[in-house]
Amino acid sequence: MSESQPTFKLTLPSADYFASIVKAISAVVDEGSFTADSESLKLTGMDPAHVSLVNFVFNREAAEEYVCEKPVEIKVNISSLYKFLKRAGNESLTIEYDEVNKRLTLVFANTAARKERRFVMSTLEPGAGPTPVPKLTFEARCRVDTAAFYEAVDDATIVSDYARIIIRPNELVISSKSDVQTHVTRLEKDGSLVHEISTDKEVSASFSLAYLEKIMSASKTLSDETGIELSTNKPIKLSFPLTGGKIEFLIAPRLE
Amino acid sequence: MKNLYAFSETNEENVCIVCHGIARLCKLGTCPLYRDLFRETLAEKLSGRQLSGPSPPTFLVGEKGYPRVALGSALVYADDINPALLESPNKWLDFSVNELLRLRLSLLLGLTTTHVKTPINRRDLLTTLQESAASVKPVDFEITTAGSVKTLPGFSIRTAPYGPSARVEKVKLMGNVSIPRKVDSYLNDPYVKAEETLTSLYKAGHDEYYLTRLFSAGLLGTARQRKLVPTEWSITAVDDILSKQLYKQVRQYSIINEYRVTSYSAVENAATVVLTPTPWMYELLEGWLRYMDKPPYSDHEILRPRKTYAENTGGAYYAVRFSLLKHLAERREQSGAIVFFEIKPGWVPLGVWRFREIVKKALEQRTERFQSLDEALAHIEPHLSIPLHVYLKQSSLIPLLRKQQKLDIQ
């Protein structure tokens, strides 16, 4: 196999941060297509049941080095990619894609120790391109402490298969119920865990915890803050701000 | 050690219809179910310390006292039974519960004790037993017992039962064992992982029962991995490993476009399978007619094989999932599956194989096709012995299928 110049190259100061992003992506898709152009690296994908969607964007400004000669699609098995990335320690990461040989190279480097680790994986045949993101508008928005929100979601799993999320002008409520058990977590607007609530009315919807818990569990280390956008009985958007980019998830509701 | 048995599996103990839940107190000579068998053949054969006869082969490893466990093989002491049949659960559905009991209780178990990792000082004995376990054809044994024969039959949660048992001092293989060349090369390769060997041998046509025997006998895996595995654990481990491989295939296939219903009843058990036009998701609903006051047991997974143990339905969950994924992989199709599995009051514990085989058989039956979940459920409702609404209360997948919206139709 002949070596060729990488079509795409990205260097990040922190390999384990990128590992946590890929872990979050893996909550939705098993195989995913990264698309890169001169401005950004992106990935959108839906789970096979079309209930949840992930939308990841990483702008070139946030990278130490970013080279993309022409737009390229890099389709990979996300769990295989994560298997390598979770080996990351306090190292920088360089990702190189060789389009000719369909190979993705991950280089972990610790410059102080002059250590370099290199993993190479084959990529998959590109698919039908990126998944279109549904255009949605939301009636309510809030920003909440990630750990507190995850705890509420995790609590709900003890009681039921689904949770109801309510945003009121003064509070965010996560609740669940079965025939014999109930659970409610209230996070009030004036408290330290809710950073913002923006709505003039109450909105609510229910979501399967099989999706909500999996996404929150995989994403809880991405950011201290989770953005929640909601309309009554419509999909929820969960977003996590990243340095120089974003990662957000949509989950379709359950209609009770 | 964590309790590896599910809540439903505790029902498998204490369900003997003859001695009303105290199976461990029965004796082969007194139990009406098998005393005739005992009278005919056993008394005469067990008079000396030397016993000989064919073995299917059987290889059993107990779990009590782990990591020091009892292990052994079994001889067929009845003359009119084809030994190979006794370890071929894929042929057992043609028999009644009583006939199956008679077959399995014709096995005399010869036991020894050893550490799972170190074949201690009686290495020859262990090697002989391991070698016999790898045989695809019946083998002939001559055993020397170390004491009297216990006429207490052995029933356990997942393993098929066996008859009398005795401690053995010596085991001698008479004649040759039949080990396929491909199997032999894996047994002699200390660098291949057990998962890889299992997958490769399964693709080469060896069934899950043979593979479970190899796995249990500590014959698979890298040199460091190899150890004896209690049979009850091996059954579920092999089901899980093979299912995960089948899942990787199935998730690539196109999704069916209708609800499909099939069912099958045998040995006091009945399975109704609903295949759903969805990506892979699966739920087992297990109802015991003997315990109608208890809700059915249920476990499920959505889109991916579950990572936590199916603590309500245990070994049954993995056995049924294997048969479902095998069926889908063979047909190169993908679907979800909801399985209603009913255990009738006449059931005696014969092992987890019946979940696997009955569901396999159900999937071979004539299929009813429906365009909606509610039509499919309306069709099966009259055939269930436990009311549908009782199952619905325990189901996670049915409410999900009814109520979950999709993103692309918003």
XYZ file of C-alpha atoms in Angstrom:
666
model
C 0.000 0.000 0.000
C 1.605 3.251 -1.054
C 1.742 6.220 1.272
C 0.034 9.327 0.032
C -0.414 12.817 1.403
C -3.341 13.056 3.813
C -6.431 14.672 2.299
C -7.419 15.863 5.719
C -5.398 16.630 8.827
C -6.472 17.955 12.198
C -4.406 18.511 15.334
C -6.008 19.103 18.723
C -4.264 19.886 21.999
C -6.317 17.342 23.953
C -6.866 13.809 22.714
C -9.110 12.780 25.589
C -11.501 15.666 24.883
C -12.026 14.402 21.350
C -12.490 10.914 22.821
C -15.373 12.208 24.936
C -16.983 13.750 21.838
C -16.779 10.459 19.943
C -18.198 8.620 22.956
C -21.196 10.976 22.900
C -21.663 10.411 19.158
C -21.605 6.651 19.762
C -24.768 6.978 21.861
C -26.672 7.558 18.607
C -24.815 5.993 15.689
C -22.776 2.809 15.226
C -21.393 3.953 11.908
C -21.032 7.625 11.128
C -19.788 9.870 8.349
C -17.570 12.782 9.272
C -17.579 15.390 6.542
C -14.766 17.886 6.366
C -14.357 20.984 4.248
C -12.084 24.001 4.437
C -14.066 25.462 7.351
C -15.145 22.646 9.653
C -15.436 18.977 10.525
C -19.037 17.813 10.913
C -21.046 14.708 11.623
C -24.782 14.203 11.631
C -26.492 10.870 12.011
C -29.652 9.186 13.206
C -30.077 5.915 15.065
C -31.599 3.052 13.027
C -35.063 3.621 14.551
C -34.941 7.353 13.640
C -35.760 8.411 17.189
C -32.539 10.284 17.997
C -30.104 12.400 16.015
C -26.634 13.761 16.700
C -25.250 16.897 15.087
C -21.588 17.699 15.684
C -19.683 20.660 14.290
C -16.054 21.530 14.949
C -14.667 24.735 13.436
C -11.150 24.969 12.085
C -10.328 27.893 14.413
C -10.385 25.550 17.411
C -7.715 23.293 15.941
C -3.979 23.755 16.329
C -3.602 22.637 12.755
C -6.327 22.129 10.177
C -5.720 21.079 6.588
C -8.475 20.068 4.195
C -7.572 20.170 0.521
C -11.069 19.358 -0.717
C -14.384 18.326 0.856
C -14.158 14.745 2.044
C -16.421 12.169 3.681
C -14.843 9.840 6.261
C -17.167 7.011 7.215
C -16.080 5.019 10.228
C -17.311 2.505 12.721
C -17.735 4.846 15.687
C -17.170 2.231 18.376
C -13.920 1.121 16.694
C -12.801 4.755 16.564
C -13.711 5.193 20.232
C -11.833 2.018 21.144
C -8.635 3.744 19.993
C -9.497 7.191 21.313
C -10.255 5.996 24.814
C -6.597 5.020 25.085
C -5.836 8.738 25.060
C -4.133 10.243 28.062
C -2.722 13.707 28.542
C -1.662 13.882 24.913
C -2.322 15.860 21.781
C -4.184 14.235 18.931
C -3.558 14.410 15.225
C -6.086 12.858 12.872
C -5.006 12.213 9.286
C -7.179 10.815 6.554
C -5.636 9.227 3.501
C -8.455 9.181 0.962
C -6.542 7.124 -1.583
C -5.942 4.215 0.759
C -9.085 4.845 2.863
C -7.097 4.929 6.073
C -7.546 7.042 9.155
C -4.491 7.592 11.323
C -4.661 8.725 14.929
C -1.447 10.049 16.449
C -1.272 10.596 20.205
C 1.744 12.694 21.139
C 3.296 13.840 24.365
C 5.861 16.353 23.201
C 7.425 16.893 26.654
C 8.149 13.176 26.965
C 8.887 12.919 23.234
C 6.457 10.031 22.988
C 4.227 9.269 20.021
C 1.593 6.552 19.566
C 0.055 5.879 16.193
C -3.103 3.889 15.409
C -4.299 3.258 11.861
C -7.790 2.088 10.963
C -9.540 1.380 7.712
C -12.572 3.467 6.928
C -15.887 2.295 5.486
C -17.283 2.995 2.030
C -18.905 6.451 2.116
C -22.693 6.343 2.290
C -25.421 8.661 1.164
C -23.807 11.730 2.742
C -24.832 13.614 5.862
C -28.269 13.153 7.402
C -30.392 16.291 7.013
C -31.214 17.913 10.345
C -34.959 18.537 10.789
C -35.808 22.227 10.965
C -37.485 22.716 14.312
C -38.560 25.705 16.348
C -38.825 25.562 20.104
C -41.147 27.326 22.512
C -38.941 27.041 25.586
C -35.264 27.041 26.283
C -33.156 26.559 29.374
C -29.571 26.046 30.378
C -28.973 23.732 33.269
C -26.125 22.141 35.218
C -25.240 18.917 33.370
C -24.623 16.803 36.478
C -27.951 17.821 38.027
C -29.869 17.096 34.823
C -28.158 13.749 34.362
C -28.910 12.798 37.961
C -32.613 13.562 37.385
C -32.664 11.454 34.209
C -30.851 8.619 35.925
C -33.290 8.782 38.866
C -36.176 8.471 36.410
C -34.814 5.167 35.090
C -35.433 3.557 38.474
C -39.156 4.195 38.163
C -40.094 3.945 34.501
C -39.071 3.510 30.875
C -39.810 7.150 30.084
C -39.542 10.584 31.668
C -41.622 13.712 31.315
C -39.742 16.985 30.962
C -41.566 20.208 31.765
C -40.197 23.713 31.355
C -42.158 26.431 33.181
C -41.177 30.099 33.397
C -39.809 29.448 36.904
C -38.561 25.859 36.852
C -37.430 22.745 35.014
C -39.149 19.532 36.108
C -38.109 15.965 35.269
C -40.552 13.300 36.404
C -41.392 9.663 35.859
C -44.109 7.327 37.034
C -45.228 3.740 36.938
C -48.291 2.108 38.487
C -46.732 2.011 41.904
C -43.824 4.465 41.891
C -43.217 8.084 41.026
C -40.203 10.368 40.818
C -39.963 14.165 40.467
C -36.892 16.420 40.306
C -37.486 20.190 40.378
C -34.738 22.601 39.417
C -35.848 26.162 40.136
C -34.882 29.174 38.087
C -33.395 31.105 40.989
C -31.222 28.246 42.151
C -27.580 27.644 41.298
C -28.269 24.781 38.886
C -30.490 26.546 36.374
C -28.546 29.178 34.473
C -31.355 30.406 32.260
C -35.004 29.725 31.490
C -36.644 31.384 28.577
C -40.342 30.671 28.096
C -43.571 32.467 28.688
C -45.663 29.333 29.122
C -45.425 25.769 30.316
C -44.233 23.227 27.749
C -43.808 19.502 28.261
C -43.102 16.242 26.473
C -42.189 12.651 27.371
C -39.087 10.840 26.197
C -37.964 7.249 26.231
C -35.201 6.815 28.774
C -33.600 4.212 26.532
C -32.573 7.181 24.378
C -32.440 10.064 26.862
C -30.397 8.242 29.490
C -28.007 6.770 26.940
C -27.317 10.167 25.379
C -26.919 11.958 28.716
C -24.738 9.215 30.123
C -22.394 9.414 27.130
C -22.384 13.235 27.043
C -22.188 14.213 30.696
C -18.467 14.877 30.594
C -18.626 17.150 27.526
C -19.670 20.296 29.270
C -20.772 21.547 32.700
C -23.823 23.028 31.068
C -26.615 21.411 29.059
C -28.905 23.426 26.814
C -32.469 22.121 26.619
C -34.964 23.272 24.006
C -38.519 21.997 24.035
C -42.028 22.401 22.684
C -45.070 20.492 23.873
C -45.073 16.941 22.491
C -42.314 17.757 20.017
C -38.672 16.612 19.879
C -36.249 17.864 22.506
C -32.899 19.374 21.629
C -30.015 18.834 24.039
C -26.908 20.852 23.316
C -23.438 20.962 24.776
C -21.206 23.937 23.966
C -17.730 22.973 22.791
C -14.697 25.161 22.321
C -14.992 26.171 18.685
C -17.986 24.047 17.896
C -21.087 22.328 19.181
C -22.648 18.954 19.685
C -26.392 18.644 19.910
C -28.924 15.847 20.020
C -32.562 15.598 19.020
C -34.860 12.976 20.519
C -38.404 12.387 19.247
C -41.074 12.294 21.965
C -43.312 9.518 23.181
C -46.954 10.446 22.991
C -48.631 9.248 26.175
C -19.869 -13.907 43.763
C -22.822 -12.234 42.088
C -25.929 -14.361 41.810
C -26.063 -15.204 38.120
C -29.574 -16.552 38.140
C -32.587 -14.548 37.161
C -35.783 -14.194 39.155
C -37.690 -16.410 36.711
C -35.068 -19.134 36.969
C -35.724 -19.701 40.630
C -39.035 -21.171 39.438
C -37.080 -23.938 37.750
C -36.198 -25.335 41.106
C -39.017 -26.940 43.041
C -41.462 -27.533 40.244
C -41.514 -31.330 40.177
C -45.119 -32.396 39.778
C -44.507 -35.719 41.449
C -42.998 -34.743 44.749
C -44.567 -31.295 44.935
C -41.600 -29.078 44.997
C -39.113 -31.159 46.912
C -37.371 -32.789 43.966
C -34.137 -33.062 45.867
C -35.703 -35.586 48.206
C -36.786 -38.001 45.546
C -34.945 -41.193 44.685
C -34.741 -42.990 41.397
C -36.016 -46.110 43.078
C -39.107 -44.548 44.566
C -40.225 -41.808 42.241
C -43.057 -43.125 40.053
C -41.662 -41.186 37.108
C -38.511 -43.210 36.831
C -38.563 -46.146 39.178
C -39.297 -48.584 36.340
C -36.167 -47.466 34.629
C -34.204 -48.017 37.798
C -35.587 -51.500 38.352
C -34.954 -52.657 34.835
C -31.325 -51.948 34.523
C -29.615 -50.057 37.203
C -29.476 -52.369 40.192
C -27.664 -55.050 38.273
C -25.206 -52.713 36.601
C -24.249 -50.876 39.734
C -23.331 -53.885 41.775
C -19.592 -53.588 41.075
C -17.143 -50.694 41.110
C -16.335 -51.098 37.412
C -18.869 -49.578 35.060
C -18.709 -49.325 31.329
C -20.899 -48.000 28.584
C -21.295 -45.379 25.891
C -21.360 -41.642 26.559
C -23.116 -39.143 24.204
C -20.518 -37.623 25.279
C -21.656 -35.582 28.233
C -19.419 -33.077 29.980
C -20.738 -31.344 33.054
C -19.087 -28.821 35.334
C -20.893 -27.839 38.508
C -20.764 -24.376 40.030
C -21.038 -25.240 43.697
C -17.796 -24.463 45.512
C -16.391 -22.458 42.556
C -13.466 -22.306 41.759
C -13.166 -25.866 43.098
C -15.888 -27.608 41.183
C -17.300 -31.022 40.479
C -16.972 -32.177 36.912
C -17.621 -35.332 35.066
C -18.986 -37.252 32.169
C -21.903 -39.635 31.947
C -22.542 -43.183 30.781
C -25.793 -44.425 29.347
C -26.823 -47.397 31.458
C -30.063 -48.271 29.618
C -29.525 -50.543 26.639
C -32.217 -49.347 24.287
C -31.194 -45.708 24.002
C -29.144 -44.120 21.247
C -26.445 -42.295 23.249
C -26.039 -39.462 20.729
C -29.675 -38.472 21.289
C -29.005 -37.689 24.949
C -26.955 -34.589 24.144
C -28.931 -33.455 21.109
C -31.586 -31.044 22.397
C -32.410 -30.096 18.805
C -34.125 -33.509 18.553
C -35.887 -33.474 21.904
C -39.067 -31.635 21.008
C -40.400 -34.822 19.409
C -40.683 -36.393 22.878
C -43.075 -35.924 25.786
C -41.812 -34.617 29.129
C -41.917 -38.145 30.557
C -40.034 -39.622 27.629
C -37.395 -36.912 27.943
C -37.038 -37.555 31.629
C -36.565 -41.230 30.954
C -33.906 -40.444 28.362
C -31.928 -38.040 30.476
C -32.198 -40.028 33.665
C -30.577 -42.932 31.825
C -27.309 -41.056 32.224
C -25.084 -42.097 35.093
C -22.798 -39.258 36.016
C -19.208 -39.994 37.041
C -17.847 -37.089 39.048
C -14.528 -35.813 40.261
C -13.503 -32.507 41.832
C -10.876 -30.100 40.616
C -9.890 -26.441 40.476
C -11.169 -24.689 37.348
C -7.755 -23.292 36.507
C -5.337 -25.979 37.570
C -5.997 -29.524 36.568
C -4.294 -30.482 39.888
C -2.744 -33.850 40.424
C -5.277 -35.917 38.523
C -4.383 -34.438 35.220
C -4.842 -37.689 33.329
C -8.422 -37.973 34.435
C -9.190 -34.408 33.441
C -7.452 -34.787 30.093
C -9.465 -37.900 29.345
C -12.695 -36.118 30.177
C -11.726 -33.058 28.125
C -10.757 -35.210 25.185
C -14.101 -36.984 25.308
C -15.928 -33.645 25.499
C -14.471 -32.644 22.120
C -15.788 -35.745 20.391
C -18.629 -35.250 17.922
C -19.640 -38.896 18.204
C -20.443 -41.069 21.231
C -17.450 -42.469 23.062
C -17.067 -45.560 25.240
C -15.919 -45.255 28.829
C -14.872 -47.600 31.523
C -15.005 -46.026 34.956
C -14.000 -47.149 38.396
C -16.112 -45.619 41.126
C -14.701 -44.443 44.415
C -17.804 -45.186 46.460
C -21.426 -46.078 46.175
C -23.727 -44.773 43.493
C -26.145 -42.064 44.596
C -29.580 -42.593 43.129
C -30.580 -38.965 43.538
C -31.375 -37.472 40.131
C -29.757 -34.177 39.236
C -31.942 -31.242 38.288
C -30.571 -27.777 37.782
C -31.671 -24.445 36.438
C -30.277 -24.421 32.907
C -28.703 -27.821 32.365
C -30.733 -30.837 31.309
C -31.178 -33.322 34.169
C -29.232 -36.513 34.684
C -29.716 -39.724 36.612
C -27.643 -41.393 39.317
C -24.133 -40.253 40.076
C -20.937 -41.612 41.567
C -17.491 -40.323 42.469
C -14.939 -41.733 40.065
C -11.419 -42.841 40.724
C -10.422 -43.784 37.202
C -11.818 -43.091 33.766
C -10.628 -44.962 30.726
C -11.586 -44.134 27.181
C -12.238 -47.289 25.174
C -11.642 -46.802 21.474
C -11.197 -43.509 19.697
C -12.701 -40.087 20.009
C -13.897 -38.293 16.903
C -12.587 -34.727 16.821
C -12.948 -32.790 13.537
C -9.664 -31.497 12.181
C -10.670 -27.833 12.367
C -11.715 -28.218 16.007
C -8.502 -30.007 16.806
C -6.398 -27.215 15.336
C -8.192 -24.635 17.536
C -7.822 -26.828 20.618
C -4.093 -26.890 20.006
C -3.782 -23.168 19.324
C -3.142 -21.246 22.543
C -3.212 -17.836 20.849
C -6.797 -17.570 19.562
C -9.458 -15.990 21.758
C -12.511 -18.038 22.732
C -14.905 -15.614 20.970
C -13.062 -16.023 17.690
C -12.945 -19.808 17.944
C -16.636 -20.021 18.804
C -17.598 -17.806 15.886
C -15.422 -19.690 13.449
C -16.609 -23.143 14.553
C -20.237 -22.015 14.520
C -19.798 -20.813 10.932
C -18.237 -24.184 10.124
C -21.507 -25.835 11.151
C -20.938 -26.922 14.762
C -24.047 -26.356 16.835
C -24.319 -24.368 20.046
C -24.579 -27.501 22.208
C -21.263 -28.890 21.028
C -19.636 -25.463 21.346
C -20.979 -25.089 24.884
C -19.349 -28.399 25.764
C -15.980 -27.264 24.375
C -16.274 -23.943 26.192
C -17.244 -25.559 29.476
C -14.380 -28.043 29.239
C -11.889 -25.188 29.121
C -10.725 -26.181 25.653
C -11.165 -22.772 23.986
C -9.367 -19.476 24.160
C -5.848 -18.336 24.678
C -3.694 -20.337 27.059
C -4.352 -17.785 29.808
C -8.118 -17.820 29.216
C -8.507 -21.569 29.438
C -10.280 -22.901 32.472
C -13.261 -25.056 33.265
C -16.522 -23.099 33.128
C -19.594 -24.336 35.000
C -22.012 -25.735 32.412
C -24.836 -23.449 33.510
C -22.654 -20.361 32.878
C -21.255 -21.746 29.618
C -24.714 -22.156 28.096
C -25.494 -18.478 28.505
C -21.975 -17.294 27.662
C -22.038 -19.177 24.335
C -25.563 -17.911 23.555
C -24.391 -14.367 24.239
C -21.153 -14.580 22.244
C -22.802 -16.163 19.193
C -25.772 -13.764 19.361
C -23.523 -10.719 19.322
C -21.854 -12.006 16.162
C -25.230 -12.689 14.552
C -26.426 -9.214 15.585
C -23.529 -7.626 13.668
C -24.784 -9.385 10.541
C -28.471 -8.755 11.121
C -28.122 -5.006 11.659
C -26.838 -4.705 8.086
C -29.941 -6.318 6.581
C -33.140 -4.642 5.356
C -35.998 -4.327 7.803
C -39.094 -6.462 7.167
C -42.188 -4.531 6.154
C -44.949 -6.181 8.197
C -45.644 -7.720 11.582
C -45.148 -11.501 11.509
C -46.597 -13.885 14.057
C -45.637 -17.528 14.553
C -46.055 -19.908 17.452
C -45.200 -23.393 18.655
C -45.958 -25.527 21.697
C -44.065 -28.519 23.036
C -43.086 -30.133 26.341
C -45.594 -28.062 28.338
C -44.167 -24.801 26.971
C -45.611 -22.454 24.332
C -43.912 -19.650 22.442
C -45.568 -16.919 20.395
C -43.173 -14.761 18.435
C -44.100 -11.353 17.019
C -41.501 -10.013 14.581
C -41.817 -6.247 14.202
C -40.950 -4.038 11.193
C -38.294 -2.143 13.165
C -34.536 -2.244 13.585
C -33.358 -4.917 16.046
C -35.074 -4.709 19.399
C -36.188 -7.607 21.518
C -38.290 -8.387 24.535
C -38.925 -11.692 26.276
C -42.142 -11.951 28.286
C -42.112 -15.162 30.293
C -45.349 -16.228 31.993
C -45.640 -19.153 34.402
C -49.126 -20.638 34.512
C -48.317 -22.298 37.800
C -47.715 -18.888 39.357
C -50.578 -16.913 37.878
C -50.517 -14.580 40.863
C -47.040 -13.378 39.861
C -46.630 -10.983 36.926
C -44.766 -12.358 33.886
C -41.005 -11.834 33.894
C -39.574 -9.521 31.257
C -36.315 -8.139 29.908
C -35.623 -6.202 26.739
C -33.013 -4.475 24.606
C -33.359 -1.660 22.096
C -31.186 -1.370 18.962
C -28.096 -2.976 20.518
C -27.435 -6.106 22.576
C -27.878 -5.249 26.238
C -24.759 -4.692 28.309
C -26.290 -5.513 31.674
C -27.390 -8.999 32.666
C -31.042 -9.866 31.948
C -31.822 -10.300 35.600
C -35.507 -11.167 35.303
C -35.410 -13.879 32.657
C -31.732 -14.913 32.755
C -30.570 -17.798 30.583
C -33.917 -17.937 28.778
C -33.394 -14.391 27.476
C -30.090 -15.266 25.833
C -31.307 -18.631 24.497
C -34.352 -17.049 22.818
C -32.311 -14.150 21.455
C -29.897 -16.594 19.862
C -32.710 -18.388 18.012
C -34.243 -15.108 16.847
C -30.985 -13.706 15.500
C -30.080 -17.028 13.901
C -33.398 -17.016 12.048
C -32.951 -13.405 10.887
C -29.335 -13.955 9.836
C -30.297 -17.028 7.801
C -33.043 -15.080 6.036
C -30.838 -12.011 5.647
C -33.529 -9.851 7.226
C -33.744 -7.473 10.147
C -36.657 -7.026 12.540
C -37.526 -6.522 16.159
C -39.057 -9.353 18.194
C -41.462 -9.704 21.086
C -41.666 -13.229 22.448
C -44.467 -14.451 24.720
C -43.254 -17.634 26.376
C -45.698 -19.566 28.544
C -44.682 -22.372 30.887
C -47.574 -24.692 31.674
C -48.197 -26.306 35.056
C -47.056 -29.754 33.854
C -43.495 -28.589 33.277
C -40.587 -30.209 35.096
C -37.164 -28.591 34.894
C -35.398 -29.997 31.846
C -33.115 -27.085 31.071
C -32.872 -23.831 29.144
C -32.547 -25.604 25.781
C -36.329 -25.690 25.405
C -36.485 -21.869 25.077
C -33.970 -22.040 22.244
C -35.539 -25.009 20.462
C -39.199 -24.023 20.829
C -38.546 -20.529 19.484
C -36.486 -22.016 16.629
C -39.373 -24.324 15.810
C -41.931 -21.517 16.120
C -40.006 -19.518 13.531
C -40.278 -22.452 11.108
C -44.085 -22.524 11.340
C -46.572 -20.838 9.051
C -46.399 -17.085 9.462
C -49.411 -14.801 9.930
C -48.781 -11.316 8.584
C -50.253 -8.028 9.826
C -49.914 -4.374 9.003
C -50.177 -3.072 12.560
C -49.038 -4.101 16.019
C -52.586 -3.983 17.333
C -53.796 -6.371 14.610
C -50.964 -8.752 15.472
C -51.754 -8.580 19.190
C -55.477 -9.081 18.537
C -54.576 -12.223 16.624
C -52.460 -13.735 19.390
C -54.699 -12.730 22.310
C -57.042 -15.768 22.124
C -54.081 -18.141 21.939
C -52.372 -16.939 25.116
C -53.161 -18.709 28.389
C -52.287 -15.635 30.452
C -54.394 -12.589 29.478
C -52.678 -10.174 27.095
C -53.280 -7.209 29.405
C -51.194 -8.942 32.081
C -48.263 -9.118 29.657
C -48.825 -5.541 28.499
C -48.322 -4.280 32.043
C -44.836 -5.811 32.084
C -43.882 -4.929 28.526
C -41.523 -2.089 27.695
C -41.339 -2.613 23.940
C -45.065 -2.705 23.150
C -45.726 0.751 24.679
C -42.588 2.032 22.957
C -43.766 0.745 19.576
C -47.197 2.250 20.103
C -46.163 5.640 21.427
C -42.654 6.482 20.262
C -42.571 9.128 17.537
C -39.864 9.405 14.883
C -37.806 12.430 13.975
C -38.313 12.230 10.241
C -42.094 12.572 10.379
C -42.109 15.593 12.650
